[in-house]
Structure formats: C-alpha cells, structure tokens
PDB file of C-alpha atoms in Angstrom:
ATOM      1  CA  UNK A1039     -84.560   8.842 -46.344  1.00 53.00           C
ATOM      2  CA  UNK A1040     -83.697  11.062 -43.452  1.00 63.00           C
ATOM      3  CA  UNK A1041     -79.977  10.473 -43.735  1.00 60.00           C
ATOM      4  CA  UNK A1042     -80.049  11.392 -47.516  1.00 63.00           C
ATOM      5  CA  UNK A1043     -81.948  14.250 -46.752  1.00 65.00           C
ATOM      6  CA  UNK A1044     -79.549  15.587 -43.925  1.00 60.00           C
ATOM      7  CA  UNK A1045     -76.373  14.355 -45.975  1.00 59.00           C
ATOM      8  CA  UNK A1046     -77.878  16.787 -48.868  1.00 58.00           C
ATOM      9  CA  UNK A1047     -78.723  19.395 -46.604  1.00 63.00           C
ATOM     10  CA  UNK A1048     -75.073  19.325 -45.126  1.00 57.00           C
ATOM     11  CA  UNK A1049     -73.655  19.287 -48.981  1.00 54.00           C
ATOM     12  CA  UNK A1050     -75.900  22.403 -49.606  1.00 54.00           C
ATOM     13  CA  UNK A1051     -74.616  24.293 -46.582  1.00 63.00           C
ATOM     14  CA  UNK A1052     -71.021  23.189 -47.566  1.00 53.00           C
ATOM     15  CA  UNK A1053     -71.461  24.403 -51.015  1.00 52.00           C
ATOM     16  CA  UNK A1054     -72.818  27.511 -50.159  1.00 51.00           C
ATOM     17  CA  UNK A1055     -69.935  28.414 -47.714  1.00 54.00           C
ATOM     18  CA  UNK A1056     -67.629  27.094 -50.652  1.00 49.00           C
ATOM     19  CA  UNK A1057     -69.160  29.738 -52.734  1.00 51.00           C
ATOM     20  CA  UNK A1058     -69.061  32.471 -50.258  1.00 55.00           C
ATOM     21  CA  UNK A1059     -65.329  31.622 -49.729  1.00 52.00           C
ATOM     22  CA  UNK A1060     -64.934  31.257 -53.329  1.00 45.00           C
ATOM     23  CA  UNK A1061     -66.239  34.671 -54.251  1.00 51.00           C
ATOM     24  CA  UNK A1062     -63.860  36.317 -51.805  1.00 48.00           C
ATOM     25  CA  UNK A1063     -60.891  34.234 -53.312  1.00 46.00           C
ATOM     26  CA  UNK A1064     -62.093  34.811 -57.079  1.00 45.00           C
ATOM     27  CA  UNK A1065     -62.070  38.297 -56.169  1.00 48.00           C
ATOM     28  CA  UNK A1066     -58.764  38.398 -55.040  1.00 47.00           C
ATOM     29  CA  UNK A1067     -57.741  37.326 -58.762  1.00 45.00           C
ATOM     30  CA  UNK A1068     -56.065  40.136 -60.806  1.00 42.00           C
ATOM     31  CA  UNK A1069     -58.646  41.546 -63.104  1.00 42.00           C
ATOM     32  CA  UNK A1070     -58.384  42.998 -66.672  1.00 38.00           C
ATOM     33  CA  UNK A1071     -57.905  46.967 -66.067  1.00 37.00           C
ATOM     34  CA  UNK A1072     -61.296  48.578 -66.010  1.00 38.00           C
ATOM     35  CA  UNK A1073     -62.506  52.091 -65.604  1.00 36.00           C
ATOM     36  CA  UNK A1074     -58.900  53.395 -65.690  1.00 36.00           C
ATOM     37  CA  UNK A1075     -57.798  51.240 -62.785  1.00 33.00           C
ATOM     38  CA  UNK A1076     -54.783  49.414 -62.582  1.00 32.00           C
ATOM     39  CA  UNK A1077     -54.392  45.897 -63.208  1.00 32.00           C
ATOM     40  CA  UNK A1078     -55.482  43.746 -59.779  1.00 32.00           C
ATOM     41  CA  UNK A1079     -56.323  46.768 -57.959  1.00 32.00           C
ATOM     42  CA  UNK A1080     -59.626  45.607 -56.823  1.00 34.00           C
ATOM     43  CA  UNK A1081     -58.586  41.846 -56.159  1.00 44.00           C
ATOM     44  CA  UNK A1082     -59.379  40.833 -52.281  1.00 62.00           C
ATOM     45  CA  UNK A1083     -60.420  44.060 -50.946  1.00 73.00           C
ATOM     46  CA  UNK A1084     -63.722  45.165 -52.233  1.00 74.00           C
ATOM     47  CA  UNK A1085     -64.586  48.763 -52.979  1.00 79.00           C
ATOM     48  CA  UNK A1086     -60.575  49.507 -53.282  1.00 83.00           C
ATOM     49  CA  UNK A1087     -60.954  51.483 -56.197  1.00 85.00           C
ATOM     50  CA  UNK A1088     -63.481  53.721 -54.581  1.00 89.00           C
ATOM     51  CA  UNK A1089     -60.862  54.732 -51.917  1.00 90.00           C
ATOM     52  CA  UNK A1090     -58.909  57.409 -54.025  1.00 91.00           C
ATOM     53  CA  UNK A1091     -55.716  55.354 -53.249  1.00 91.00           C
ATOM     54  CA  UNK A1092     -52.253  57.256 -54.073  1.00 93.00           C
ATOM     55  CA  UNK A1093     -49.697  55.821 -56.545  1.00 94.00           C
ATOM     56  CA  UNK A1094     -47.282  54.855 -53.647  1.00 95.00           C
ATOM     57  CA  UNK A1095     -50.925  52.893 -52.214  1.00 94.00           C
ATOM     58  CA  UNK A1096     -51.508  51.456 -55.362  1.00 93.00           C
ATOM     59  CA  UNK A1097     -48.084  50.071 -55.711  1.00 96.00           C
ATOM     60  CA  UNK A1098     -48.119  48.613 -52.473  1.00 95.00           C
ATOM     61  CA  UNK A1099     -51.505  46.935 -52.768  1.00 93.00           C
ATOM     62  CA  UNK A1100     -50.094  45.240 -56.069  1.00 94.00           C
ATOM     63  CA  UNK A1101     -47.058  44.423 -54.241  1.00 96.00           C
ATOM     64  CA  UNK A1102     -49.212  42.388 -51.313  1.00 95.00           C
ATOM     65  CA  UNK A1103     -50.986  40.937 -54.086  1.00 94.00           C
ATOM     66  CA  UNK A1104     -48.102  39.626 -56.105  1.00 96.00           C
ATOM     67  CA  UNK A1105     -46.557  38.640 -52.789  1.00 96.00           C
ATOM     68  CA  UNK A1106     -49.542  36.269 -52.293  1.00 96.00           C
ATOM     69  CA  UNK A1107     -50.411  35.143 -55.736  1.00 95.00           C
ATOM     70  CA  UNK A1108     -48.772  31.814 -55.608  1.00 96.00           C
ATOM     71  CA  UNK A1109     -50.694  30.848 -52.421  1.00 96.00           C
ATOM     72  CA  UNK A1110     -54.031  32.286 -53.695  1.00 95.00           C
ATOM     73  CA  UNK A1111     -53.473  30.078 -56.799  1.00 96.00           C
ATOM     74  CA  UNK A1112     -52.530  26.921 -54.545  1.00 97.00           C
ATOM     75  CA  UNK A1113     -55.560  27.415 -52.272  1.00 96.00           C
ATOM     76  CA  UNK A1114     -58.181  27.916 -55.285  1.00 95.00           C
ATOM     77  CA  UNK A1115     -56.751  24.528 -56.650  1.00 97.00           C
ATOM     78  CA  UNK A1116     -57.044  22.833 -53.285  1.00 97.00           C
ATOM     79  CA  UNK A1117     -60.453  24.314 -52.896  1.00 97.00           C
ATOM     80  CA  UNK A1118     -61.610  23.154 -56.203  1.00 97.00           C
ATOM     81  CA  UNK A1119     -60.212  19.394 -55.607  1.00 98.00           C
ATOM     82  CA  UNK A1120     -61.596  19.265 -52.250  1.00 97.00           C
ATOM     83  CA  UNK A1121     -65.101  20.620 -53.446  1.00 97.00           C
ATOM     84  CA  UNK A1122     -65.048  17.853 -56.341  1.00 98.00           C
ATOM     85  CA  UNK A1123     -64.080  15.075 -53.883  1.00 97.00           C
ATOM     86  CA  UNK A1124     -67.022  16.049 -51.736  1.00 97.00           C
ATOM     87  CA  UNK A1125     -69.420  16.380 -54.604  1.00 97.00           C
ATOM     88  CA  UNK A1126     -67.952  12.740 -55.645  1.00 97.00           C
ATOM     89  CA  UNK A1127     -68.711  11.231 -52.162  1.00 97.00           C
ATOM     90  CA  UNK A1128     -72.210  13.069 -52.048  1.00 97.00           C
ATOM     91  CA  UNK A1129     -73.389  11.617 -55.454  1.00 97.00           C
ATOM     92  CA  UNK A1130     -72.087   7.788 -54.618  1.00 95.00           C
ATOM     93  CA  UNK A1131     -74.905   5.385 -54.589  1.00 94.00           C
ATOM     94  CA  UNK A1132     -75.330   3.698 -52.123  1.00 96.00           C
ATOM     95  CA  UNK A1133     -74.309   6.532 -49.671  1.00 95.00           C
ATOM     96  CA  UNK A1134     -71.143   6.259 -47.748  1.00 96.00           C
ATOM     97  CA  UNK A1135     -71.721   8.476 -44.894  1.00 96.00           C
ATOM     98  CA  UNK A1136     -68.404   8.172 -43.620  1.00 97.00           C
ATOM     99  CA  UNK A1137     -66.839   9.149 -47.262  1.00 96.00           C
ATOM    100  CA  UNK A1138     -69.074  12.172 -47.099  1.00 97.00           C
ATOM    101  CA  UNK A1139     -68.137  13.202 -43.658  1.00 97.00           C
ATOM    102  CA  UNK A1140     -64.658  12.874 -44.459  1.00 97.00           C
ATOM    103  CA  UNK A1141     -64.635  14.987 -47.749  1.00 98.00           C
ATOM    104  CA  UNK A1142     -66.792  17.463 -45.732  1.00 97.00           C
ATOM    105  CA  UNK A1143     -64.065  17.908 -43.366  1.00 97.00           C
ATOM    106  CA  UNK A1144     -61.439  17.740 -45.495  1.00 98.00           C
ATOM    107  CA  UNK A1145     -62.910  21.095 -47.522  1.00 97.00           C
ATOM    108  CA  UNK A1146     -63.663  22.499 -44.087  1.00 97.00           C
ATOM    109  CA  UNK A1147     -59.777  22.475 -43.166  1.00 98.00           C
ATOM    110  CA  UNK A1148     -59.076  23.912 -46.777  1.00 97.00           C
ATOM    111  CA  UNK A1149     -61.830  26.583 -46.584  1.00 97.00           C
ATOM    112  CA  UNK A1150     -60.493  27.347 -43.277  1.00 97.00           C
ATOM    113  CA  UNK A1151     -57.059  27.997 -44.720  1.00 97.00           C
ATOM    114  CA  UNK A1152     -58.626  30.056 -47.665  1.00 96.00           C
ATOM    115  CA  UNK A1153     -60.341  32.096 -44.962  1.00 95.00           C
ATOM    116  CA  UNK A1154     -57.225  32.824 -42.959  1.00 96.00           C
ATOM    117  CA  UNK A1155     -55.641  33.763 -46.318  1.00 96.00           C
ATOM    118  CA  UNK A1156     -57.917  36.214 -46.986  1.00 94.00           C
ATOM    119  CA  UNK A1157     -57.602  37.752 -43.920  1.00 94.00           C
ATOM    120  CA  UNK A1158     -54.013  37.967 -43.955  1.00 96.00           C
ATOM    121  CA  UNK A1159     -54.128  39.852 -47.421  1.00 95.00           C
ATOM    122  CA  UNK A1160     -56.959  42.003 -46.194  1.00 93.00           C
ATOM    123  CA  UNK A1161     -55.120  43.091 -43.041  1.00 95.00           C
ATOM    124  CA  UNK A1162     -51.929  43.816 -45.157  1.00 95.00           C
ATOM    125  CA  UNK A1163     -53.887  45.841 -47.615  1.00 93.00           C
ATOM    126  CA  UNK A1164     -56.113  47.445 -45.020  1.00 93.00           C
ATOM    127  CA  UNK A1165     -52.808  48.733 -43.266  1.00 95.00           C
ATOM    128  CA  UNK A1166     -51.788  50.565 -46.580  1.00 95.00           C
ATOM    129  CA  UNK A1167     -54.947  52.733 -46.096  1.00 94.00           C
ATOM    130  CA  UNK A1168     -54.917  56.125 -44.266  1.00 94.00           C
ATOM    131  CA  UNK A1169     -57.523  56.303 -41.477  1.00 95.00           C
ATOM    132  CA  UNK A1170     -59.996  58.111 -43.705  1.00 95.00           C
ATOM    133  CA  UNK A1171     -60.005  55.300 -46.397  1.00 93.00           C
ATOM    134  CA  UNK A1172     -60.125  52.857 -43.387  1.00 93.00           C
ATOM    135  CA  UNK A1173     -63.392  54.483 -42.279  1.00 93.00           C
ATOM    136  CA  UNK A1174     -64.565  54.727 -45.992  1.00 92.00           C
ATOM    137  CA  UNK A1175     -63.844  51.094 -46.522  1.00 90.00           C
ATOM    138  CA  UNK A1176     -65.763  50.075 -43.541  1.00 91.00           C
ATOM    139  CA  UNK A1177     -68.858  52.423 -44.850  1.00 91.00           C
ATOM    140  CA  UNK A1178     -68.831  50.877 -48.171  1.00 91.00           C
ATOM    141  CA  UNK A1179     -68.845  47.216 -46.783  1.00 89.00           C
ATOM    142  CA  UNK A1180     -72.085  48.385 -44.466  1.00 91.00           C
ATOM    143  CA  UNK A1181     -73.575  49.473 -47.821  1.00 91.00           C
ATOM    144  CA  UNK A1182     -72.454  46.032 -49.600  1.00 90.00           C
ATOM    145  CA  UNK A1183     -73.989  44.248 -46.741  1.00 90.00           C
ATOM    146  CA  UNK A1184     -77.047  46.074 -46.633  1.00 91.00           C
ATOM    147  CA  UNK A1185     -77.822  45.552 -50.383  1.00 90.00           C
ATOM    148  CA  UNK A1186     -77.232  41.941 -49.719  1.00 88.00           C
ATOM    149  CA  UNK A1187     -79.773  41.943 -47.050  1.00 88.00           C
ATOM    150  CA  UNK A1188     -82.460  43.961 -49.127  1.00 83.00           C
ATOM    151  CA  UNK A1189     -81.596  41.540 -52.325  1.00 89.00           C
ATOM    152  CA  UNK A1190     -82.075  38.237 -50.012  1.00 89.00           C
ATOM    153  CA  UNK A1191     -85.337  40.000 -48.817  1.00 87.00           C
ATOM    154  CA  UNK A1192     -86.367  40.820 -52.611  1.00 87.00           C
ATOM    155  CA  UNK A1193     -85.702  36.986 -53.353  1.00 90.00           C
ATOM    156  CA  UNK A1194     -87.464  35.412 -50.583  1.00 84.00           C
ATOM    157  CA  UNK A1195     -90.821  37.710 -51.350  1.00 82.00           C
ATOM    158  CA  UNK A1196     -90.394  36.835 -54.993  1.00 85.00           C
ATOM    159  CA  UNK A1197     -90.152  32.896 -54.141  1.00 85.00           C
ATOM    160  CA  UNK A1198     -93.091  33.355 -51.753  1.00 81.00           C
ATOM    161  CA  UNK A1199     -95.145  35.130 -54.519  1.00 79.00           C
ATOM    162  CA  UNK A1200     -94.187  32.357 -57.081  1.00 77.00           C
ATOM    163  CA  UNK A1201     -95.102  29.537 -54.857  1.00 75.00           C
ATOM    164  CA  UNK A1202     -98.517  31.248 -53.688  1.00 72.00           C
ATOM    165  CA  UNK A1203     -99.517  31.332 -57.608  1.00 68.00           C
ATOM    166  CA  UNK A1204    -101.404  28.161 -58.566  1.00 64.00           C
TER     167      UNK A1204
END
C-alpha cells in the first residue's frame, strides 16, 4: 500500500510541475487580440501589455515569439505525450514501478527542455525592454507572486473550514 501511495504522490507532484510548466508554455502561445493589444504580445512574458511598449518593441517581441513558435509547439506536443505516457504508467494495474519511474524521468527531461526554452524566450524579450520597463516587469511579477501566496492561504483556510464542519 505504501508503494502505491508513494507512486500516487510522485504522480501528483509531477503533474503539478507539469501544470506549472504548461501554464507558462500555454501563455507563450499567441492569443487573440484583446483590449487593443497586438496579437501574441502577452505570450511568454506576463504583464507585457502593462509595460507601455513602443511599436518597435512590439514588433521585436513578435519577431522573437515567431522565431521560437515551432520550437514551443514541438515542446508542447512532447510534454503532452510524456504526460500521457506517465499517466498511463501510473494507472497500470498491477503497478509497474520501473515503468512509472522511467516515464516520470522522461517527463522530467521534457519539462527541463521546456523550462530552458521559456528562460531563453524570456531573456530575449526582457532584453528588448528599457531599464524602467524591466523594473516595472519585476514589480508586476512580485505583485503576481504575492497574489498567488494570498490565494493559496485563502484556499488553505477554506479547506480547513470545510473539513472542520460536520
């Protein structure tokens, strides 16, 4: 029973990591224009629309995103396949621990490649920004992280309140 529980915990942790990674990968995909923004301007760099980019900066960000589009799509496909393979291994009865480990290791490799790609794209976009915009981007990120901490605390309290009720 302990092996199954450990396997489930490992799968949940891996899935959470994938969800975080995919959230960034999905945000890197071009979106429909919204609120007057140019297509794809928000992709891969949260808060980009709040930085007051010049037309030249917008064009450069679009170029960067287009340059990495095929790579982002390929990584996204590999992530989906690796997650599916891991999920299939986790759901196999009887448990094949070596298969779960192998699929989890494969998923970790793909997640690492996705993280490196996100980091490269982020750095390229970041370098397009002026020093003032870079500082504002850092402040926006800190605000997002603080909101995330607040939300997690709120959810934690809600779960505790719910479990305390008879």
